[in-house]
């Protein structure tokens, strides 16, 4: 039915002037509502809240942590969940022939060639002279180990490279002497991780605490920064995987040391740092069946990951702070929570809260693969593959979150790139993808 009844017209029924005024005011209000609202408090207020949050995390005061995280969301206003750098999307081809098992197995030869050509690690290198990250060693190990599990034709050569890399990580661990996989105290690196480390080391020197954080040229303590959790988490998981494939006890010993170090560290305000330790501790529990690792993983997730996630609004499921709202970090945290969920007993008290968080996080970003395009490859592929490795009952417990749809788009993009130029993966993620393809019936 028309809004104008029969016989009505704008000519015969003049629109009252006051109604025009109401419409104008309404339109102005609507336009204003669509503009991003400014931060409700100054950056100084956000900084003070972050300091209070850090203290609450150190004291494991969950009530205060959640309260302060909520206050931060309020202060951010419409910026909560908006990445500090705008998302960039790439379109996947509509039609791509699936990667064959033969192509996947051949991919492990490319990983082996890459590792042999690019490996820089060696025992006795000077850590103050190398602009390389421990995480680079971890991803190469993981790529090689995926080939071993997939029974690739070159699995002996892959295992040899993985063992050599693992022994290097054990050597760096011994240099630090605390169980952590340390960070090279290289100064002046252009990599963002080294720039952050350089600032940290400079502040430590200015405060007279450099000897507390550096030993034998290795940064072995991050004080309250939390950054060491990143590389320690990745390398620790790689060492556990190396033990599972090689059955060499020295790698289990080293891996356990990384987990013990992580379990003792306080959570920090950068949620994705904490999630690396969640992944490591969940892996430690899966391999050792020692309940203390499961308890530590649950605690870090409860205190150091879940409170930062938005519970409502247009960006529900994303992490509120603009750094962790970026897609790469978003899926890093999904990966950590999924690794924990994979080992949680069915009757675990916080199983539902972890499932709810994973579901919300997946729903928040997975839909963009089909509606907008691909905004991230490595982290999202890792998280989606891990989700697909869950049992049917575990996936059902989490619920529908468009994982298969997102994976299909990402798979088309990756297969197209692999055939075109050998991209787009790091060795570890590429190995995980090839292993997945090789295991398909």
Short mmCIF file of C-alpha atoms in Angstrom, two decimals, residues 134 168-183 213 218-222 226-233 235-236 239 253-262 265 277 280:
data_model
loop_
_atom_site.label_atom_id
_atom_site.label_comp_id
_atom_site.label_asym_id
_atom_site.label_seq_id
_atom_site.Cartn_x
_atom_site.Cartn_y
_atom_site.Cartn_z
CA UNK A 134 64.21 -17.27 16.66
CA UNK A 168 70.57 -24.59 17.60
CA UNK A 169 67.54 -23.56 19.69
CA UNK A 170 68.74 -25.76 22.56
CA UNK A 171 72.12 -24.04 22.40
CA UNK A 172 70.54 -20.58 22.62
CA UNK A 173 68.45 -21.82 25.54
CA UNK A 174 71.59 -22.94 27.33
CA UNK A 175 73.20 -19.56 26.70
CA UNK A 176 70.32 -17.83 28.46
CA UNK A 177 70.16 -20.32 31.29
CA UNK A 178 66.55 -19.67 32.34
CA UNK A 179 64.60 -22.07 30.10
CA UNK A 180 63.44 -19.38 27.70
CA UNK A 181 64.40 -19.29 24.03
CA UNK A 182 66.18 -15.92 24.17
CA UNK A 183 66.16 -13.01 21.73
CA UNK A 213 68.05 -8.88 30.93
CA UNK A 218 71.08 -12.83 24.48
CA UNK A 219 68.06 -11.04 25.93
CA UNK A 220 66.73 -13.59 28.41
CA UNK A 221 64.23 -11.46 30.34
CA UNK A 222 61.69 -8.92 29.11
CA UNK A 226 55.99 -9.82 27.59
CA UNK A 227 57.62 -9.84 24.18
CA UNK A 228 59.70 -12.95 24.79
CA UNK A 229 56.49 -15.00 24.89
CA UNK A 230 56.21 -14.63 21.10
CA UNK A 231 59.37 -16.44 20.03
CA UNK A 232 59.52 -18.69 23.09
CA UNK A 233 55.99 -19.89 22.36
CA UNK A 235 60.01 -22.30 19.35
CA UNK A 236 58.69 -24.31 22.29
CA UNK A 239 60.61 -28.42 19.96
CA UNK A 253 63.71 -31.57 27.87
CA UNK A 254 64.21 -28.29 26.04
CA UNK A 255 60.54 -27.98 25.15
CA UNK A 256 59.48 -28.57 28.75
CA UNK A 257 61.88 -25.85 29.86
CA UNK A 258 60.19 -23.35 27.53
CA UNK A 259 56.79 -24.32 28.92
CA UNK A 260 57.99 -24.07 32.52
CA UNK A 261 59.31 -20.58 31.79
CA UNK A 262 56.03 -19.55 30.16
CA UNK A 265 55.41 -15.45 33.48
CA UNK A 277 52.08 -19.06 25.83
CA UNK A 280 52.73 -23.63 24.10
#
